[in-house]
Structure formats: C-alpha cells, structure tokens
Amino acid sequence: MQAVRDVGQFTALIKEVRAKGGGLLTNWFFFLGDVERYTQQRNLFWVAHPSGVLFYKEETDLLNLYYYFAADLLQPAALQKLQKPVVLDLVSAGVEPDLAVQRMYTYWMSNGFVLYKTYRRMVLEIKEPTIAAESSALLPVGYRFGFARVEHLAEIQSLWRSSLDSLSTALPDQAELSAILENQQIPCVFAADGKIAAALQYDQRGNVVTIKHVATAAAHRRHGLAKALRDFLFAKEAIPRKYLLWVDENNLPAVEFYKASGFSFDGRVTFQLLQE
Amino acid sequence: MLDKILEVLATLRPEVDFTENHHLIDDGILDSFDIVTLVGELNDAFDIEIGVEDLLPENFNSPAAMLRLIERLQS
C-alpha cells in the first residue's frame, strides 16, 4: 500500500483502469479538491488489484475502501490484511439494491467481506419556524446550552468514543475535530458541573444540514437532552433548510426518535461491509 | 439536450427543482452518492465517458454546467 502522491497520480491510476474497457465500477467518485486535501494530509493510499485499483482513506480507527474496477476484468482476489479494520460502503438508491450494487455486494461478500451494518438515510425539511431560538426552558434544571470549544476536545473525543461505534462512524482526528470546534459545529448541553452532558455534531452546506453524531453521556441519559439538542439545532439555523442523517436500521430507539422528530426515510441505503 | 439532463436528474432526485438550483454541489443538494449514480446515467444517456479529471464541483453545480461538460466531451 502506497500513499497517493498527488491528484495527477490519482487520475492516472483511474485512467489506466478505465482504459481496460467495459466501464468503470466504483463505490465513490472523489472530487479532485478532496483528493488534493487527502494527499496533502498523506491519508489516501492505493494498491493495485487484478480488477483495477483500490484506494484506502485512513481514518482514526479504520480504513475506508474505495474500488475502481474495470467491469470486464472483475475477478476474485483476497485483500491483504491491514493494521486497521477495512470498511466498504455500498450505497443504493433504494432498499432493493440496483443490479450494479447487487453485483458488487455479491462480489465483496465472496471476497472476504461480511455485512456489518445497514444504514438508511433520513430527511427532514423545515419550511417555517417551529421552535423559539435557544430556549433554555427546553432543558431540565441545572443544564444549559452552549458550544463545545477547542478546550473541550478531549471531552468530546471521549464522549464520541464511549457512545458511537467507531467502526461504523469515521471519528474526526485531532486536527479535524479542532477545526470543527472552532467553527462551532458541536452544540452541547453542559451539566451544572460544567462538564458536557450531551453533544451533537453537524455539518452545513448551503441550506442542507447533515447531523453527523449525537451522544449523551451515560450519567445524563433519560433527561431528554438529545431532544433538547435537536430543538436547539432546529431553532438555530435559517429557514428553509433540509436536515439529513444516516441511522443504523437496527437501532430502533434512534429510528423512532428521528421519526418522532419528523424525519422520514428518503430511500437511500448504505450497506456497510467489513473485511473479515 | 438540456431536457434530457433534467430528465436524468429528475429520475435521480424527483423532489428537487433542478431548474431553480444552480449550486447543486456547493449547497449539498447533490452529494457524492448522487454523483456515483449521475455519472453512470449521463455516460449512458449521452454516450460519453466522464473522466476523473472532470470530477470538479463546477461541472455538476447546475444542469447548464452539466450541459457544457457533455458538449465538451462529445466534441
């Protein structure tokens, strides 16, 4: 496995696969700006494969796998074991995967991968204000809203680690998390002792807000803090806007929570495969 | 040709009014998941090969931008 040097090398590797004919099979199209950033951070790697080329994007706890295969050359090959778990996401437009996704799902399941989790995307569009902004009345006595700052970095990392599945969720590394905190993208509920009781990380592009992580510290569960954070976020942003999130379809309490919040499934499904 | 692009986009995301949106990538209306499907659909519909060097947000921000990309690839 070698680091991708630059965008030029990345494009050359894919062009070589494309030149073999039969169309390109992939689970992801990187925008070149993202590739440039990853190569500067030295966290994008490649390895040759009998069917084409594999790219690995290194995250804190895992490697995300992206394949670029020549459709005519698809052939079995076991992948080398790497130091971190390897996760492959296959995204389908519907619950019943289309033929291309079905083909690659079968391929990877026959080549050392197992289905780890199935995620479904949920969406909520808000066109009119529904909740008064920053209402502390939504919180139980002793709690207050605020934004996590850089000095809360270790606390946020610890909360994500204790509450989220780090194999399923690419947790931000220290530099990424610092930038997220500086941008005030993690609204929190603080307990009376000043510690973070619950936190929510989101990302915004235009009027689309993607909810990335939501977690409540074990000692503060069953106080409605996640619901309060949700309302805090809804009240914070301009209208109209759209909220997106991915939820593990087997995490029924989470699915019910989001449904009760007005979210509905939009049909998009991710089959998350894990190298055995 | 623009109508055909709009048709492809409508199949992909029926809930979006593509005639009104000109920042489809910048505003997060189309994401990388959509691009995987969209590139394949445009390749098939227009008999072109969108190359990795064409994968720039500005080529997918609006139906007009996609039209320019397709016309360039066809020429």
PDB file of N, CA and C in Angstrom, chain A residues 160-223:
ATOM      1  N   TRP A 160     -17.622  10.756  22.155  1.00  0.00           N
ATOM      2  CA  TRP A 160     -17.856  10.032  20.893  1.00  0.00           C
ATOM      3  C   TRP A 160     -17.422   8.577  21.054  1.00  0.00           C
ATOM      4  N   ARG A 161     -16.237   8.385  21.645  1.00  0.00           N
ATOM      5  CA  ARG A 161     -15.710   7.015  21.769  1.00  0.00           C
ATOM      6  C   ARG A 161     -16.604   6.130  22.625  1.00  0.00           C
ATOM      7  N   SER A 162     -17.151   6.706  23.689  1.00  0.00           N
ATOM      8  CA  SER A 162     -17.945   5.880  24.606  1.00  0.00           C
ATOM      9  C   SER A 162     -19.358   5.647  24.071  1.00  0.00           C
ATOM     10  N   SER A 163     -19.795   6.461  23.106  1.00  0.00           N
ATOM     11  CA  SER A 163     -21.198   6.367  22.675  1.00  0.00           C
ATOM     12  C   SER A 163     -21.388   5.874  21.246  1.00  0.00           C
ATOM     13  N   LEU A 164     -20.376   6.020  20.407  1.00  0.00           N
ATOM     14  CA  LEU A 164     -20.555   5.715  18.988  1.00  0.00           C
ATOM     15  C   LEU A 164     -19.751   4.490  18.593  1.00  0.00           C
ATOM     16  N   ASP A 165     -20.187   3.847  17.536  1.00  0.00           N
ATOM     17  CA  ASP A 165     -19.473   2.685  17.006  1.00  0.00           C
ATOM     18  C   ASP A 165     -18.364   3.197  16.098  1.00  0.00           C
ATOM     19  N   SER A 166     -17.135   3.106  16.580  1.00  0.00           N
ATOM     20  CA  SER A 166     -16.022   3.709  15.833  1.00  0.00           C
ATOM     21  C   SER A 166     -15.697   2.939  14.548  1.00  0.00           C
ATOM     22  N   LEU A 167     -16.272   1.733  14.401  1.00  0.00           N
ATOM     23  CA  LEU A 167     -16.075   1.002  13.135  1.00  0.00           C
ATOM     24  C   LEU A 167     -17.044   1.513  12.064  1.00  0.00           C
ATOM     25  N   SER A 168     -18.159   2.021  12.517  1.00  0.00           N
ATOM     26  CA  SER A 168     -19.174   2.479  11.581  1.00  0.00           C
ATOM     27  C   SER A 168     -19.051   3.953  11.284  1.00  0.00           C
ATOM     28  N   THR A 169     -18.514   4.675  12.228  1.00  0.00           N
ATOM     29  CA  THR A 169     -18.502   6.130  12.141  1.00  0.00           C
ATOM     30  C   THR A 169     -17.055   6.595  12.114  1.00  0.00           C
ATOM     31  N   ALA A 170     -16.679   7.239  11.039  1.00  0.00           N
ATOM     32  CA  ALA A 170     -15.301   7.739  10.954  1.00  0.00           C
ATOM     33  C   ALA A 170     -15.188   8.946  11.884  1.00  0.00           C
ATOM     34  N   LEU A 171     -14.594   8.718  13.054  1.00  0.00           N
ATOM     35  CA  LEU A 171     -14.466   9.817  14.014  1.00  0.00           C
ATOM     36  C   LEU A 171     -13.367  10.771  13.551  1.00  0.00           C
ATOM     37  N   PRO A 172     -13.566  12.066  13.727  1.00  0.00           N
ATOM     38  CA  PRO A 172     -12.554  13.018  13.265  1.00  0.00           C
ATOM     39  C   PRO A 172     -11.272  12.891  14.082  1.00  0.00           C
ATOM     40  N   ASP A 173     -10.132  13.083  13.407  1.00  0.00           N
ATOM     41  CA  ASP A 173      -8.888  13.083  14.170  1.00  0.00           C
ATOM     42  C   ASP A 173      -8.750  14.437  14.877  1.00  0.00           C
ATOM     43  N   GLN A 174      -7.634  14.588  15.601  1.00  0.00           N
ATOM     44  CA  GLN A 174      -7.481  15.778  16.455  1.00  0.00           C
ATOM     45  C   GLN A 174      -7.553  17.077  15.643  1.00  0.00           C
ATOM     46  N   ALA A 175      -6.878  17.089  14.490  1.00  0.00           N
ATOM     47  CA  ALA A 175      -6.847  18.325  13.687  1.00  0.00           C
ATOM     48  C   ALA A 175      -8.238  18.642  13.136  1.00  0.00           C
ATOM     49  N   GLU A 176      -8.921  17.601  12.642  1.00  0.00           N
ATOM     50  CA  GLU A 176     -10.276  17.811  12.095  1.00  0.00           C
ATOM     51  C   GLU A 176     -11.226  18.290  13.185  1.00  0.00           C
ATOM     52  N   LEU A 177     -11.106  17.642  14.343  1.00  0.00           N
ATOM     53  CA  LEU A 177     -12.016  17.994  15.443  1.00  0.00           C
ATOM     54  C   LEU A 177     -11.755  19.425  15.920  1.00  0.00           C
ATOM     55  N   SER A 178     -10.493  19.823  15.939  1.00  0.00           N
ATOM     56  CA  SER A 178     -10.162  21.208  16.334  1.00  0.00           C
ATOM     57  C   SER A 178     -10.863  22.190  15.402  1.00  0.00           C
ATOM     58  N   ALA A 179     -10.795  21.907  14.099  1.00  0.00           N
ATOM     59  CA  ALA A 179     -11.417  22.804  13.121  1.00  0.00           C
ATOM     60  C   ALA A 179     -12.935  22.835  13.313  1.00  0.00           C
ATOM     61  N   ILE A 180     -13.518  21.666  13.573  1.00  0.00           N
ATOM     62  CA  ILE A 180     -14.973  21.581  13.784  1.00  0.00           C
ATOM     63  C   ILE A 180     -15.372  22.391  15.018  1.00  0.00           C
ATOM     64  N   LEU A 181     -14.563  22.292  16.059  1.00  0.00           N
ATOM     65  CA  LEU A 181     -14.863  23.028  17.296  1.00  0.00           C
ATOM     66  C   LEU A 181     -14.716  24.533  17.080  1.00  0.00           C
ATOM     67  N   GLU A 182     -13.695  24.915  16.336  1.00  0.00           N
ATOM     68  CA  GLU A 182     -13.500  26.346  16.064  1.00  0.00           C
ATOM     69  C   GLU A 182     -14.671  26.916  15.257  1.00  0.00           C
ATOM     70  N   ASN A 183     -15.250  26.068  14.401  1.00  0.00           N
ATOM     71  CA  ASN A 183     -16.387  26.507  13.582  1.00  0.00           C
ATOM     72  C   ASN A 183     -17.727  26.423  14.317  1.00  0.00           C
ATOM     73  N   GLN A 184     -17.684  26.059  15.583  1.00  0.00           N
ATOM     74  CA  GLN A 184     -18.897  25.946  16.406  1.00  0.00           C
ATOM     75  C   GLN A 184     -19.911  24.994  15.769  1.00  0.00           C
ATOM     76  N   GLN A 185     -19.445  23.806  15.417  1.00  0.00           N
ATOM     77  CA  GLN A 185     -20.337  22.822  14.803  1.00  0.00           C
ATOM     78  C   GLN A 185     -20.728  21.722  15.788  1.00  0.00           C
ATOM     79  N   ILE A 186     -20.418  21.944  17.072  1.00  0.00           N
ATOM     80  CA  ILE A 186     -20.838  20.964  18.072  1.00  0.00           C
ATOM     81  C   ILE A 186     -21.593  21.683  19.202  1.00  0.00           C
ATOM     82  N   PRO A 187     -22.905  21.886  19.026  1.00  0.00           N
ATOM     83  CA  PRO A 187     -23.684  22.389  20.150  1.00  0.00           C
ATOM     84  C   PRO A 187     -23.756  21.323  21.246  1.00  0.00           C
ATOM     85  N   CYS A 188     -23.756  21.792  22.477  1.00  0.00           N
ATOM     86  CA  CYS A 188     -23.713  20.868  23.624  1.00  0.00           C
ATOM     87  C   CYS A 188     -24.746  21.252  24.662  1.00  0.00           C
ATOM     88  N   VAL A 189     -25.011  20.294  25.533  1.00  0.00           N
ATOM     89  CA  VAL A 189     -25.691  20.598  26.786  1.00  0.00           C
ATOM     90  C   VAL A 189     -24.644  20.417  27.881  1.00  0.00           C
ATOM     91  N   PHE A 190     -24.446  21.460  28.658  1.00  0.00           N
ATOM     92  CA  PHE A 190     -23.497  21.384  29.767  1.00  0.00           C
ATOM     93  C   PHE A 190     -24.253  21.092  31.055  1.00  0.00           C
ATOM     94  N   ALA A 191     -23.666  20.232  31.873  1.00  0.00           N
ATOM     95  CA  ALA A 191     -24.254  19.936  33.189  1.00  0.00           C
ATOM     96  C   ALA A 191     -23.852  21.036  34.178  1.00  0.00           C
ATOM     97  N   ALA A 192     -24.418  20.981  35.366  1.00  0.00           N
ATOM     98  CA  ALA A 192     -24.156  22.017  36.376  1.00  0.00           C
ATOM     99  C   ALA A 192     -22.668  22.097  36.727  1.00  0.00           C
ATOM    100  N   ASP A 193     -21.959  20.969  36.635  1.00  0.00           N
ATOM    101  CA  ASP A 193     -20.529  20.987  36.968  1.00  0.00           C
ATOM    102  C   ASP A 193     -19.658  21.464  35.806  1.00  0.00           C
ATOM    103  N   GLY A 194     -20.298  21.899  34.711  1.00  0.00           N
ATOM    104  CA  GLY A 194     -19.546  22.433  33.562  1.00  0.00           C
ATOM    105  C   GLY A 194     -19.103  21.362  32.580  1.00  0.00           C
ATOM    106  N   LYS A 195     -19.344  20.105  32.910  1.00  0.00           N
ATOM    107  CA  LYS A 195     -18.967  19.013  32.005  1.00  0.00           C
ATOM    108  C   LYS A 195     -20.022  18.876  30.892  1.00  0.00           C
ATOM    109  N   ILE A 196     -19.582  18.310  29.767  1.00  0.00           N
ATOM    110  CA  ILE A 196     -20.508  18.106  28.648  1.00  0.00           C
ATOM    111  C   ILE A 196     -21.394  16.898  28.943  1.00  0.00           C
ATOM    112  N   ALA A 197     -22.704  17.129  28.934  1.00  0.00           N
ATOM    113  CA  ALA A 197     -23.655  16.049  29.208  1.00  0.00           C
ATOM    114  C   ALA A 197     -24.149  15.413  27.913  1.00  0.00           C
ATOM    115  N   ALA A 198     -24.244  16.225  26.870  1.00  0.00           N
ATOM    116  CA  ALA A 198     -24.694  15.711  25.564  1.00  0.00           C
ATOM    117  C   ALA A 198     -24.136  16.624  24.477  1.00  0.00           C
ATOM    118  N   ALA A 199     -23.928  16.064  23.308  1.00  0.00           N
ATOM    119  CA  ALA A 199     -23.355  16.858  22.211  1.00  0.00           C
ATOM    120  C   ALA A 199     -23.874  16.346  20.883  1.00  0.00           C
ATOM    121  N   LEU A 200     -23.855  17.248  19.919  1.00  0.00           N
ATOM    122  CA  LEU A 200     -24.349  16.920  18.577  1.00  0.00           C
ATOM    123  C   LEU A 200     -23.386  17.572  17.582  1.00  0.00           C
ATOM    124  N   GLN A 201     -22.893  16.792  16.648  1.00  0.00           N
ATOM    125  CA  GLN A 201     -22.002  17.370  15.629  1.00  0.00           C
ATOM    126  C   GLN A 201     -22.740  17.443  14.303  1.00  0.00           C
ATOM    127  N   TYR A 202     -22.656  18.594  13.653  1.00  0.00           N
ATOM    128  CA  TYR A 202     -23.324  18.719  12.364  1.00  0.00           C
ATOM    129  C   TYR A 202     -22.412  19.420  11.372  1.00  0.00           C
ATOM    130  N   ASP A 203     -22.834  19.327  10.127  1.00  0.00           N
ATOM    131  CA  ASP A 203     -22.082  19.940   9.044  1.00  0.00           C
ATOM    132  C   ASP A 203     -23.107  20.647   8.166  1.00  0.00           C
ATOM    133  N   GLN A 204     -22.786  21.830   7.687  1.00  0.00           N
ATOM    134  CA  GLN A 204     -23.763  22.565   6.877  1.00  0.00           C
ATOM    135  C   GLN A 204     -23.162  22.967   5.541  1.00  0.00           C
ATOM    136  N   ARG A 205     -23.900  22.695   4.483  1.00  0.00           N
ATOM    137  CA  ARG A 205     -23.535  23.177   3.143  1.00  0.00           C
ATOM    138  C   ARG A 205     -24.781  23.799   2.556  1.00  0.00           C
ATOM    139  N   GLY A 206     -24.706  25.105   2.294  1.00  0.00           N
ATOM    140  CA  GLY A 206     -25.892  25.795   1.814  1.00  0.00           C
ATOM    141  C   GLY A 206     -26.999  25.653   2.839  1.00  0.00           C
ATOM    142  N   ASN A 207     -28.180  25.256   2.396  1.00  0.00           N
ATOM    143  CA  ASN A 207     -29.272  25.094   3.364  1.00  0.00           C
ATOM    144  C   ASN A 207     -29.480  23.628   3.760  1.00  0.00           C
ATOM    145  N   VAL A 208     -28.442  22.802   3.515  1.00  0.00           N
ATOM    146  CA  VAL A 208     -28.537  21.391   3.902  1.00  0.00           C
ATOM    147  C   VAL A 208     -27.654  21.143   5.132  1.00  0.00           C
ATOM    148  N   VAL A 209     -28.280  20.691   6.204  1.00  0.00           N
ATOM    149  CA  VAL A 209     -27.570  20.420   7.452  1.00  0.00           C
ATOM    150  C   VAL A 209     -27.502  18.905   7.631  1.00  0.00           C
ATOM    151  N   THR A 210     -26.300  18.370   7.736  1.00  0.00           N
ATOM    152  CA  THR A 210     -26.153  16.934   7.972  1.00  0.00           C
ATOM    153  C   THR A 210     -25.791  16.716   9.435  1.00  0.00           C
ATOM    154  N   ILE A 211     -26.627  15.967  10.126  1.00  0.00           N
ATOM    155  CA  ILE A 211     -26.346  15.635  11.525  1.00  0.00           C
ATOM    156  C   ILE A 211     -25.406  14.434  11.525  1.00  0.00           C
ATOM    157  N   LYS A 212     -24.217  14.621  12.078  1.00  0.00           N
ATOM    158  CA  LYS A 212     -23.190  13.574  11.988  1.00  0.00           C
ATOM    159  C   LYS A 212     -23.216  12.648  13.207  1.00  0.00           C
ATOM    160  N   HIS A 213     -23.121  13.221  14.385  1.00  0.00           N
ATOM    161  CA  HIS A 213     -23.123  12.404  15.599  1.00  0.00           C
ATOM    162  C   HIS A 213     -23.990  13.067  16.668  1.00  0.00           C
ATOM    163  N   VAL A 214     -24.661  12.228  17.429  1.00  0.00           N
ATOM    164  CA  VAL A 214     -25.396  12.711  18.609  1.00  0.00           C
ATOM    165  C   VAL A 214     -25.073  11.745  19.738  1.00  0.00           C
ATOM    166  N   ALA A 215     -24.698  12.253  20.897  1.00  0.00           N
ATOM    167  CA  ALA A 215     -24.383  11.361  22.014  1.00  0.00           C
ATOM    168  C   ALA A 215     -24.706  12.045  23.337  1.00  0.00           C
ATOM    169  N   THR A 216     -25.177  11.231  24.267  1.00  0.00           N
ATOM    170  CA  THR A 216     -25.427  11.709  25.625  1.00  0.00           C
ATOM    171  C   THR A 216     -24.570  10.879  26.578  1.00  0.00           C
ATOM    172  N   ALA A 217     -23.875  11.551  27.484  1.00  0.00           N
ATOM    173  CA  ALA A 217     -23.036  10.832  28.456  1.00  0.00           C
ATOM    174  C   ALA A 217     -23.924   9.935  29.320  1.00  0.00           C
ATOM    175  N   ALA A 218     -23.374   8.769  29.678  1.00  0.00           N
ATOM    176  CA  ALA A 218     -24.179   7.750  30.371  1.00  0.00           C
ATOM    177  C   ALA A 218     -24.889   8.310  31.609  1.00  0.00           C
ATOM    178  N   ALA A 219     -24.220   9.157  32.366  1.00  0.00           N
ATOM    179  CA  ALA A 219     -24.792   9.663  33.618  1.00  0.00           C
ATOM    180  C   ALA A 219     -25.949  10.634  33.392  1.00  0.00           C
ATOM    181  N   HIS A 220     -26.109  11.078  32.158  1.00  0.00           N
ATOM    182  CA  HIS A 220     -27.125  12.109  31.902  1.00  0.00           C
ATOM    183  C   HIS A 220     -28.233  11.626  30.961  1.00  0.00           C
ATOM    184  N   ARG A 221     -28.306  10.329  30.729  1.00  0.00           N
ATOM    185  CA  ARG A 221     -29.344   9.817  29.828  1.00  0.00           C
ATOM    186  C   ARG A 221     -30.720   9.874  30.486  1.00  0.00           C
ATOM    187  N   ARG A 222     -31.747   9.798  29.654  1.00  0.00           N
ATOM    188  CA  ARG A 222     -33.158   9.809  30.091  1.00  0.00           C
ATOM    189  C   ARG A 222     -33.575  11.158  30.696  1.00  0.00           C
ATOM    190  N   HIS A 223     -32.904  12.210  30.276  1.00  0.00           N
ATOM    191  CA  HIS A 223     -33.326  13.555  30.699  1.00  0.00           C
ATOM    192  C   HIS A 223     -33.818  14.373  29.495  1.00  0.00           C
TER     193      HIS A 223
END
